[in-house]
PDB file of C-alpha atoms in Angstrom:
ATOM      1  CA  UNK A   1     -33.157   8.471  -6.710  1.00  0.00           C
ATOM      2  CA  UNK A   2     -30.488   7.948  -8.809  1.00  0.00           C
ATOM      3  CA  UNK A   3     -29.850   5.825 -12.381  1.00  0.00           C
ATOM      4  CA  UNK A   4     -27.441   3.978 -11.438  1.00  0.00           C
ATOM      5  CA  UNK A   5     -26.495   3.314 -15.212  1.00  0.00           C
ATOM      6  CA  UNK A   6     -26.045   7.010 -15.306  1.00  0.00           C
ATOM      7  CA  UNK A   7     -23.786   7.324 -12.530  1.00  0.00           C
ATOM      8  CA  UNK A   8     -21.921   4.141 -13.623  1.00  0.00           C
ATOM      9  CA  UNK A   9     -21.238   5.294 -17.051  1.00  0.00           C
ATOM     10  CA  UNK A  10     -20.164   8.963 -15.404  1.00  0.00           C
ATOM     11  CA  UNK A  11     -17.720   6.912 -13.128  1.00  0.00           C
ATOM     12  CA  UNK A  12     -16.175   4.924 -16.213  1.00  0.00           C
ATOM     13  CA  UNK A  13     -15.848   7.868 -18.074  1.00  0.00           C
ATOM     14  CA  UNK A  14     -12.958   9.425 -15.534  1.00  0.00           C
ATOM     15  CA  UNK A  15     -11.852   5.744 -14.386  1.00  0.00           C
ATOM     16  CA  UNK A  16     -10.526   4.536 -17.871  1.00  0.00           C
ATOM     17  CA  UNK A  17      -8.988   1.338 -15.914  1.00  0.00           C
ATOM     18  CA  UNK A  18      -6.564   3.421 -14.117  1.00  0.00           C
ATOM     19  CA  UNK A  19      -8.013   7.103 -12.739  1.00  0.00           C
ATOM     20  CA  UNK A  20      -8.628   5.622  -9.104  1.00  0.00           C
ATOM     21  CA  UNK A  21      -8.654   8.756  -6.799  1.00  0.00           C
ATOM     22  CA  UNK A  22     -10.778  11.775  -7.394  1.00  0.00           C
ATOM     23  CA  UNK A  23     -13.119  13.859  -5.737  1.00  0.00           C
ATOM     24  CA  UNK A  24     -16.837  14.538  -6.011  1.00  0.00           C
ATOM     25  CA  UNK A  25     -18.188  17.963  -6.244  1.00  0.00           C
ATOM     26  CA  UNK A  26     -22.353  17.802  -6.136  1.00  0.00           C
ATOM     27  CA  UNK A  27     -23.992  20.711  -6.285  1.00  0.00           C
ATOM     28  CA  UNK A  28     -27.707  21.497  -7.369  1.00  0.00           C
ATOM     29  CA  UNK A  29     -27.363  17.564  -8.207  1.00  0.00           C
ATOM     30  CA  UNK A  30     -24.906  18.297 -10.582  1.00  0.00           C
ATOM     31  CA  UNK A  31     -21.619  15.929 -10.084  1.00  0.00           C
ATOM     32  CA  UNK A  32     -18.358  17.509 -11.739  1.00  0.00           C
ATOM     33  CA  UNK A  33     -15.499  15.309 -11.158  1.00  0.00           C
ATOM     34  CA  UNK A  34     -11.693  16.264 -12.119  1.00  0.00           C
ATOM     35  CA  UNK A  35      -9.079  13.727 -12.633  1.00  0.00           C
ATOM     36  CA  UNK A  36      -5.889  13.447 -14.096  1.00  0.00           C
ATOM     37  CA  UNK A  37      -3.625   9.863 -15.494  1.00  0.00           C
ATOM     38  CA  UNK A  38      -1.359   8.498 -13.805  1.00  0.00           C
ATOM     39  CA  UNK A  39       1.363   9.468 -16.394  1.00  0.00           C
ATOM     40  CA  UNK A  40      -0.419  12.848 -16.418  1.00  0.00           C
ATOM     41  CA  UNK A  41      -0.590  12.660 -20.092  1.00  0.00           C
ATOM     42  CA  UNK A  42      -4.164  13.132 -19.677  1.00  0.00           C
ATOM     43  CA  UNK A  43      -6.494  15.649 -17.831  1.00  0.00           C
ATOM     44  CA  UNK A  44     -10.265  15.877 -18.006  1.00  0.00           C
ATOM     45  CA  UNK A  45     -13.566  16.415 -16.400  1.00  0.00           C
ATOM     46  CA  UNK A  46     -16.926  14.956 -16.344  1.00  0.00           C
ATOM     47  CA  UNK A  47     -20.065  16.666 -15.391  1.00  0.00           C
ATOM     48  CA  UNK A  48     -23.378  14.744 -15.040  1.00  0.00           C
ATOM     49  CA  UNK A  49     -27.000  15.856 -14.328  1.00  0.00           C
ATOM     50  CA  UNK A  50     -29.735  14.736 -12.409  1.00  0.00           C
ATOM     51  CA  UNK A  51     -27.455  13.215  -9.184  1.00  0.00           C
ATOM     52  CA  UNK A  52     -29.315  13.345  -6.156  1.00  0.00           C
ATOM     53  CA  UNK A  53     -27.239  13.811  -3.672  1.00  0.00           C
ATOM     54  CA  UNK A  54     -26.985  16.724  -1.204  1.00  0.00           C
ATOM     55  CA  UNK A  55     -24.437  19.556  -1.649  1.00  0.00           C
ATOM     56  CA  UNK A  56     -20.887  18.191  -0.903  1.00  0.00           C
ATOM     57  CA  UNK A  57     -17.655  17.263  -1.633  1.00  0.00           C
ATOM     58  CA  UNK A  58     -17.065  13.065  -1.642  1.00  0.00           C
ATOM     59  CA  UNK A  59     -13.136  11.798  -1.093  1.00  0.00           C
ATOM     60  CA  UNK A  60     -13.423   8.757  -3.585  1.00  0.00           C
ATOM     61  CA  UNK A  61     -10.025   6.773  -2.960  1.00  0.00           C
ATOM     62  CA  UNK A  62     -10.531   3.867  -4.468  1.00  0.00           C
ATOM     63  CA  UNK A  63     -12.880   3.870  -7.738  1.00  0.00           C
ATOM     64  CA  UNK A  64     -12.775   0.322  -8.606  1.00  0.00           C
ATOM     65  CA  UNK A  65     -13.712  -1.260  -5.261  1.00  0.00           C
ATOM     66  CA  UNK A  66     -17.056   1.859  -5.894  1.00  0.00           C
ATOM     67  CA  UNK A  67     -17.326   0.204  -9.109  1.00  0.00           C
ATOM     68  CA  UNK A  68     -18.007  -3.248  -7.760  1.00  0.00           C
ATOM     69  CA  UNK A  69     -20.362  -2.390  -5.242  1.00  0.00           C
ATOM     70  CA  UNK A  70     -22.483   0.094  -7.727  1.00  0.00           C
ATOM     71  CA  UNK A  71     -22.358  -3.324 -10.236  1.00  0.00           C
ATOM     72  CA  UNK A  72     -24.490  -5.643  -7.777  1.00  0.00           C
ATOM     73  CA  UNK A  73     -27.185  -3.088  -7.710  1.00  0.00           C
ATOM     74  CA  UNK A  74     -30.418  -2.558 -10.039  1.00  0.00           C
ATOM     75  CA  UNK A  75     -32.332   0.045 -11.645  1.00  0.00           C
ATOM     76  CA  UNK A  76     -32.711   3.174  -9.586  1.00  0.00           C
ATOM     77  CA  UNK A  77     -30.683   3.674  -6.838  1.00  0.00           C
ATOM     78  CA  UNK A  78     -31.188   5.708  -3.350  1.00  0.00           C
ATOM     79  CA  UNK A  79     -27.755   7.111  -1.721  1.00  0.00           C
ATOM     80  CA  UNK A  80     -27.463   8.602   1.639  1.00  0.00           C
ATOM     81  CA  UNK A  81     -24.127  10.543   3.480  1.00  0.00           C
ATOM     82  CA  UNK A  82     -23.019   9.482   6.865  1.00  0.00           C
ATOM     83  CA  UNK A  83     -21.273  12.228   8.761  1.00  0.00           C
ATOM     84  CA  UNK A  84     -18.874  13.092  11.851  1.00  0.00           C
ATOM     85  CA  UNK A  85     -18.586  16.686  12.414  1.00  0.00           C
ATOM     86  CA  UNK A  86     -20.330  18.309   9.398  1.00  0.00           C
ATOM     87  CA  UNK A  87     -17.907  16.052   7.130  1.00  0.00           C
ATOM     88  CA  UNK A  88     -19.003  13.442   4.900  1.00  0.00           C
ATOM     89  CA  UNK A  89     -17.283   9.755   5.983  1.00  0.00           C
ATOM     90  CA  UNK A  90     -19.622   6.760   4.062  1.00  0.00           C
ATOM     91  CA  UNK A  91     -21.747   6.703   1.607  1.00  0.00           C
ATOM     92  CA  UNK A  92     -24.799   4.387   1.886  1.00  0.00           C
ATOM     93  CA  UNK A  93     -27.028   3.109  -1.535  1.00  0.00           C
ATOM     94  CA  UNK A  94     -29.762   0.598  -1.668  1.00  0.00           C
ATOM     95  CA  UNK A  95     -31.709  -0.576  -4.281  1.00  0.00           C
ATOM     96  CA  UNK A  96     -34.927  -2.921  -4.269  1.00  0.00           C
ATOM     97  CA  UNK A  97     -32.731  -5.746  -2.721  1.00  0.00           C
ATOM     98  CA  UNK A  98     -29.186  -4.269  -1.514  1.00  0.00           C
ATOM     99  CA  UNK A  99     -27.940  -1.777   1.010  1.00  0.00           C
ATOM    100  CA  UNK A 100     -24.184  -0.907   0.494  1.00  0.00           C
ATOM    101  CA  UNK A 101     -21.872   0.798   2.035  1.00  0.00           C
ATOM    102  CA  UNK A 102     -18.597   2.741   0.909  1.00  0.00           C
ATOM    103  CA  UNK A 103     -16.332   4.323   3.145  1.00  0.00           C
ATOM    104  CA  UNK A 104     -14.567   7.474   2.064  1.00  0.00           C
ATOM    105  CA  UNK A 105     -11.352   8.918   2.568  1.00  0.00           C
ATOM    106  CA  UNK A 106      -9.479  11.768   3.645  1.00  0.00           C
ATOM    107  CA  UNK A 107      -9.921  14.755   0.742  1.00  0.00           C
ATOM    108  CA  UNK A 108      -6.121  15.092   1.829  1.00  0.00           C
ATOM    109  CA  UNK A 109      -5.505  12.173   0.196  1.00  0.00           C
ATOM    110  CA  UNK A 110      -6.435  12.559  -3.118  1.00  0.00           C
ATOM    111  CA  UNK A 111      -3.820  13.947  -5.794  1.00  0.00           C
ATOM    112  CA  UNK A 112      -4.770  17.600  -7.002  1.00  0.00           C
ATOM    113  CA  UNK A 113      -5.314  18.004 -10.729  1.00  0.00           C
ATOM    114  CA  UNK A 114      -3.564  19.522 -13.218  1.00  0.00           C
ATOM    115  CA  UNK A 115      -4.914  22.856 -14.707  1.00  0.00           C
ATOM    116  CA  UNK A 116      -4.663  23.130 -18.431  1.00  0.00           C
ATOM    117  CA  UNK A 117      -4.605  26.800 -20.378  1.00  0.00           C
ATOM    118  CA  UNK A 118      -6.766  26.515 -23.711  1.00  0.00           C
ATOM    119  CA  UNK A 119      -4.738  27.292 -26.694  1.00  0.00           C
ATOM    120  CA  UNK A 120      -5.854  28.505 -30.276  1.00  0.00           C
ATOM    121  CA  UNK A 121      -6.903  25.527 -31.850  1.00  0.00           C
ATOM    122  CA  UNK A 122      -5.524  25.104 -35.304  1.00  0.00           C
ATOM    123  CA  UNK A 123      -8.190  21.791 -36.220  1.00  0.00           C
ATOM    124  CA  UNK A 124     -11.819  21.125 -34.846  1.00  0.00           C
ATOM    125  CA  UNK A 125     -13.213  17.604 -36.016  1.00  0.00           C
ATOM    126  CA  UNK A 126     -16.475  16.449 -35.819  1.00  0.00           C
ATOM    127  CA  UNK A 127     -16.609  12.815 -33.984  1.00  0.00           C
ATOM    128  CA  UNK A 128     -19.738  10.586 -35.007  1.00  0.00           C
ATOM    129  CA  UNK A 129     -20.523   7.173 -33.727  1.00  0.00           C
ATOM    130  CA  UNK A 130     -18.729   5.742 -36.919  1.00  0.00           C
ATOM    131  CA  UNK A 131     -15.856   7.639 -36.640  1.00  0.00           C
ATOM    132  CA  UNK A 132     -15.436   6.112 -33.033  1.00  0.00           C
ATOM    133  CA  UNK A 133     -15.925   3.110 -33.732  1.00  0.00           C
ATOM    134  CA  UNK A 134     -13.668   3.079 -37.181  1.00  0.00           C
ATOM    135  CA  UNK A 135     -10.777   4.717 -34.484  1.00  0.00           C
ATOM    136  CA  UNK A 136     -10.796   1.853 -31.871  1.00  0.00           C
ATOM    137  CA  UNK A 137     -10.531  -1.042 -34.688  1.00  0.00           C
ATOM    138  CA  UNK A 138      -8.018   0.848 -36.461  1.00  0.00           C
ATOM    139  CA  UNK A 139      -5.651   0.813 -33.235  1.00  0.00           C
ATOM    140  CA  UNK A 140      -7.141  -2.579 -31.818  1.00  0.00           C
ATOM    141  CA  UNK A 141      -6.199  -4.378 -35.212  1.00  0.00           C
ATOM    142  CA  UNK A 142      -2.594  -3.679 -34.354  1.00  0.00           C
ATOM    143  CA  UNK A 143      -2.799  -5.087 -30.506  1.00  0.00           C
ATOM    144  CA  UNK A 144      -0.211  -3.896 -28.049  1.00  0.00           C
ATOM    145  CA  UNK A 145       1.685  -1.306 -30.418  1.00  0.00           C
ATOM    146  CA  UNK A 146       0.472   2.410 -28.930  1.00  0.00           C
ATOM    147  CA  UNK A 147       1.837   4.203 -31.902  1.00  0.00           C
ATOM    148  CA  UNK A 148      -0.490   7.250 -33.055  1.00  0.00           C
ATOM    149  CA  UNK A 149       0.956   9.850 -35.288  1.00  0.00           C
ATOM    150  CA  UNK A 150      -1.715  12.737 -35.615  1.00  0.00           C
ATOM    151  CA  UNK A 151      -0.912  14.892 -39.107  1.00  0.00           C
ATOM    152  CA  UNK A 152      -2.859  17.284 -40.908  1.00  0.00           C
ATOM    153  CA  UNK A 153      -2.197  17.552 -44.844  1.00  0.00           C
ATOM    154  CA  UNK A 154      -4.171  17.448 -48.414  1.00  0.00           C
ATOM    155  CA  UNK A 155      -5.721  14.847 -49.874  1.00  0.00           C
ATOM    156  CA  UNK A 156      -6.278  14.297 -53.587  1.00  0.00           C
ATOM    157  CA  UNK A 157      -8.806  16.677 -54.281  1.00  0.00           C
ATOM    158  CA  UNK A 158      -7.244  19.720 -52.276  1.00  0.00           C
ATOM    159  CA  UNK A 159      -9.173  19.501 -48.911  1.00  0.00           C
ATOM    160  CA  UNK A 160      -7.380  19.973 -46.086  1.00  0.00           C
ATOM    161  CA  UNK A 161      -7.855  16.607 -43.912  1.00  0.00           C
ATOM    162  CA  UNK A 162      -6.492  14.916 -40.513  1.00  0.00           C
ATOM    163  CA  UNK A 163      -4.704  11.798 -40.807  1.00  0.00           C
ATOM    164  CA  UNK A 164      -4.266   9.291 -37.386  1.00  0.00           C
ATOM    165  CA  UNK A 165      -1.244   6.879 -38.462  1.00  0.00           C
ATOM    166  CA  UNK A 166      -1.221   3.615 -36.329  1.00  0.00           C
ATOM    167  CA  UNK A 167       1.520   1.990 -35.655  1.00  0.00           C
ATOM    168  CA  UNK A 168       4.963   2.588 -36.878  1.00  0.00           C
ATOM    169  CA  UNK A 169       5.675   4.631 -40.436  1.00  0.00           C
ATOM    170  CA  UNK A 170       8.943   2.982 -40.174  1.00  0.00           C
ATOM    171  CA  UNK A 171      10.582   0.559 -42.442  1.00  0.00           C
ATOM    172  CA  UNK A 172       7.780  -1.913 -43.823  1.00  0.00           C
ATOM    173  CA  UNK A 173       5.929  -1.914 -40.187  1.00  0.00           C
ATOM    174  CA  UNK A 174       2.196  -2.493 -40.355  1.00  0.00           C
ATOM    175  CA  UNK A 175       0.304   0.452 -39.845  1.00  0.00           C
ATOM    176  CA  UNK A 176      -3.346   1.886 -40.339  1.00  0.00           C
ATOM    177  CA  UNK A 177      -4.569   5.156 -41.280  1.00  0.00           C
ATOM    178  CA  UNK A 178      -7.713   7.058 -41.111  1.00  0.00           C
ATOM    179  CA  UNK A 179      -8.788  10.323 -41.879  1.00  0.00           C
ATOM    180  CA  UNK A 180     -11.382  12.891 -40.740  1.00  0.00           C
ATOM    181  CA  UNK A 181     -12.486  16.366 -42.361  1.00  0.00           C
ATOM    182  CA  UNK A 182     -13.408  19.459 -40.068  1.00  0.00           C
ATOM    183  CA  UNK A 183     -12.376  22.813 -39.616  1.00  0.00           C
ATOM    184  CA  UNK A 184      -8.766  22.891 -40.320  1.00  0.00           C
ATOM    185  CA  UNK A 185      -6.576  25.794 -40.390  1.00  0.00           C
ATOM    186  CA  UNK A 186      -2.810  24.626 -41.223  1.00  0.00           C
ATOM    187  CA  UNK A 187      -1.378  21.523 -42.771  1.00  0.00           C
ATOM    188  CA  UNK A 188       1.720  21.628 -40.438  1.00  0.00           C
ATOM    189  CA  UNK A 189       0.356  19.093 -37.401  1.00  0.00           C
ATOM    190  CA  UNK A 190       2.607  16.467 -37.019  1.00  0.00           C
ATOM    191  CA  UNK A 191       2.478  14.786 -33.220  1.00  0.00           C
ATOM    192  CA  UNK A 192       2.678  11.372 -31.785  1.00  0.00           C
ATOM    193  CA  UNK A 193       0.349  10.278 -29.133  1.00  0.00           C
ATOM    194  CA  UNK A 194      -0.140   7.577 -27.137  1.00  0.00           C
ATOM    195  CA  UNK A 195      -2.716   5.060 -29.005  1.00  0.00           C
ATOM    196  CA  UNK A 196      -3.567   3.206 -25.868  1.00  0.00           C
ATOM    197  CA  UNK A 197      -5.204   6.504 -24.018  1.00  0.00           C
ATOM    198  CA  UNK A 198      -7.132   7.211 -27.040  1.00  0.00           C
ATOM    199  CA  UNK A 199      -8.691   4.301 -27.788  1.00  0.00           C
ATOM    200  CA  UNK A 200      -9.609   3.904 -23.856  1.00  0.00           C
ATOM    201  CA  UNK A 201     -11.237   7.526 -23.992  1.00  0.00           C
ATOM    202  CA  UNK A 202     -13.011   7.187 -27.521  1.00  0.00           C
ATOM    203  CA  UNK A 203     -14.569   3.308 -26.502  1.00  0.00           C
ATOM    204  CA  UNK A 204     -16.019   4.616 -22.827  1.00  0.00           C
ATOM    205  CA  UNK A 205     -17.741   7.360 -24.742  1.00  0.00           C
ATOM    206  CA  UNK A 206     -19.245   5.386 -27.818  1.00  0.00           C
ATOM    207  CA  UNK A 207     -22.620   5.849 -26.304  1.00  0.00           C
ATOM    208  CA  UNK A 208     -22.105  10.110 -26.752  1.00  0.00           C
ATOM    209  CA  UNK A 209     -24.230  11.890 -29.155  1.00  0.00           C
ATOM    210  CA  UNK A 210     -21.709  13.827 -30.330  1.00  0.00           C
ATOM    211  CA  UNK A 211     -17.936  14.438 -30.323  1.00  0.00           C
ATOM    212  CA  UNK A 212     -15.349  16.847 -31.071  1.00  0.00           C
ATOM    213  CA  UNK A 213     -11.427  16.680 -31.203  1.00  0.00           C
ATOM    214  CA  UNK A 214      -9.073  19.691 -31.109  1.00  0.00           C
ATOM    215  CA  UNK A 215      -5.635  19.790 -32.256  1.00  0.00           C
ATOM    216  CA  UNK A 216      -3.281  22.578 -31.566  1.00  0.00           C
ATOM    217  CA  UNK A 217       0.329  22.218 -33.266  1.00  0.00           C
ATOM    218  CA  UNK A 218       2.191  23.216 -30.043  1.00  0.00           C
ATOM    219  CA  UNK A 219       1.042  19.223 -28.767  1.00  0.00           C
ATOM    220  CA  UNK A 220      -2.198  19.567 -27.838  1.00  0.00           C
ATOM    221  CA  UNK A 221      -5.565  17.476 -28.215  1.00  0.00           C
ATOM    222  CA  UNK A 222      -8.369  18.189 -26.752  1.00  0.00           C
ATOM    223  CA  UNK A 223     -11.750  15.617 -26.848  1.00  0.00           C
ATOM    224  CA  UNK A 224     -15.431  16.403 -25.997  1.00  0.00           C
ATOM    225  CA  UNK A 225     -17.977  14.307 -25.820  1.00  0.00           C
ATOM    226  CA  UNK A 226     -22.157  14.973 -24.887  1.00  0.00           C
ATOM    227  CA  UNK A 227     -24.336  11.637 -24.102  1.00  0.00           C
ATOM    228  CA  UNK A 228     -27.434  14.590 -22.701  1.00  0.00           C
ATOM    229  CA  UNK A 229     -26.987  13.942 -18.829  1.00  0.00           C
ATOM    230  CA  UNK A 230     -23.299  13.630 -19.241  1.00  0.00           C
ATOM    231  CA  UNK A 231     -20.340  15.671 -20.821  1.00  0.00           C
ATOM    232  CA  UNK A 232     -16.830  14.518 -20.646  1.00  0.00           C
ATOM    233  CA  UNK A 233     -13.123  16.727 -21.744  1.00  0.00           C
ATOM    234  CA  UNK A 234      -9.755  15.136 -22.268  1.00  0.00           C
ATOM    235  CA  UNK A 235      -6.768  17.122 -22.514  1.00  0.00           C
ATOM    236  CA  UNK A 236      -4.050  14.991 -23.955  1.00  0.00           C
ATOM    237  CA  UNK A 237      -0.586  16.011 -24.596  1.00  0.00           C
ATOM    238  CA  UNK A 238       1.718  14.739 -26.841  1.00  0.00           C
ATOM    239  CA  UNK A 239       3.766  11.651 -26.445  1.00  0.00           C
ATOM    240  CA  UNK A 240       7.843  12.612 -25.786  1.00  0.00           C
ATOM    241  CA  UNK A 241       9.271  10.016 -26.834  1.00  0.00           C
ATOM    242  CA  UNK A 242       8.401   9.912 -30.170  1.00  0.00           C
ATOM    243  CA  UNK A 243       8.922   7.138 -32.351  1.00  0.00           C
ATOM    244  CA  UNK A 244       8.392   7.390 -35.619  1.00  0.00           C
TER     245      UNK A 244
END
C-alpha cells in the first residue's frame, strides 16, 4: 500500500506545472525521480520512501493526465505493473472504490537529464517555513514580473547577509526585498534569476521541515528541501538575459 498523498506530493514536487516526462526508478521501495525544465534552467531530483512498488524502471510520459487519475482516489492506495516481455507497460491502482489504469510509454521517449558538477559554495542559507512563505508573497505581490536579483552584501550592523531583489532596480520600478542570514563567505554575489521558477519550487515544498539554499558566484543556486519521506534538489542557473 501506498499514501497516495505521499506519492502525490512526490509527483508535484518534480511536475512544477510543466516537468511532464520523467522516469521512475523504484528500488527497495525507494522512488528517485530525475527531471529537468523545459528551458533547462532547472535540474533536480526527488527521492521518496516507503513506495511499494516492485523493483523497476516506470516511462511516465505524461505527468498531468497521472495526476488526474491519482486525484480521484482516497487514502491508501494499492498499485500493480502489467508486463509484456519482462517490461513494464501499465500501471494499475485501486483504492476502496476505484481501479485505474495508466499506460506507460516507451523509456526511449523520455528526454535524458542534465548532469550538474557541484561547485564550492560561497553562501549556505537556512530556509524555515517563514522564510518560504515571506519569499512567495514577496514575488507574488508583484504578479507577472519574474525579476529576482540574488546579492550578498552588509547590512547595518556588519553581518554579512543575502538580499533577493524583486522586480526591477531600475528607474522608480516597484520592487521588494528580503534578506536571509547563513553561512556566507563573500559579499561579491550579484545574479539574476528567474522569479517565476523560484517561487514554483519554494510553494510545492512549503510542507518541508527544513530547507537550504546554496549560492555559488559563478551562477549557481542550489535548493534542498526534507518533508521525512521525501527530499527534493533544484539546481538553478542563472538567468542570461539579465535585466537589471
Amino acid at each position: 500500500m501506498i499514501n497516495k498523498l505521499v506519492l502525490q506530493s512526490a509527483i508535484n514536487k518534480y511536475y512544477l506545472g510543466e516537468n511532464e516526462s520523467v522516469k521512475w526508478i523504484i528500488e527497495n521501495k525507494t522512488l528517485t525521480i530525475n527531471f529537468m525544465s523545459i528551458n533547462k534552467e532547472v535540474i533536480g531530483k526527488i527521492v521518496c520512501q516507503n513506495i511499494d512498488i516492485e523493483d523497476c524502471e516506470l516511462a511516465i510520459f505524461d505527468t498531468k493526465k497521472f495526476l488526474s487519475l491519482l486525484n480521484i482516489t482516497q487514502g491508501n492506495i494499492m498499485v500493480n505493473l502489467e508486463k509484456h516481455k519482462n517490461t513494464p507497460v501499465k500501471l494499475h491502482f485501486e483504492d476502496t472504490k476505484f481501479t485505474l489504469t495508466y499506460a506507460l510509454a516507451d523509456p526511449l521517449l523520455i528526454p535524458k537529464v542534465g548532469s550538474v558538477t557541484e561547485p564550492q559554495w560561497e553562501a549556505v542559507l537556512p530556509l524555515d517555513s517563514e522564510d518560504l512563505l515571506n519569499l512567495v508573497k514577496a514575488k507574488t505581490s508583484l504578479g507577472d514580473i519574474d525579476n529576482m536579483l540574488v546579492s550578498t552584501g552588509v547590512d547595518l550592523n556588519g553581518d554579512k547577509m543575502c538580499t533577493f531583489t524583486f522586480g526591477d532596480e531600475q528607474g522608480h520600478n516597484n520592487k521588494v526585498t528580503y534578506n536571509l542570514y547563513g553561512k556566507i563567505d563573500t559579499t561579491t554575489i550579484n545574479l539574476p534569476f528567474n522569479s517565476n521558477q523560484f517561487k514554483n519550487i519554494l510553494n510545492i515544498n512549503k510542507d518541508s521541515k527544513e530547507g537550504k539554499l546554496y549560492l555559488n558566484p559563478q551562477g549557481l543556486m542550489k535548493l534542498e528541501f526534507s518533508t521525512g519521506e521525501i527530499k527534493s534538489e533544484y539546481y538553478m542557473v542563472r538567468k542570461e538575459d539579465r535585466a537589471f
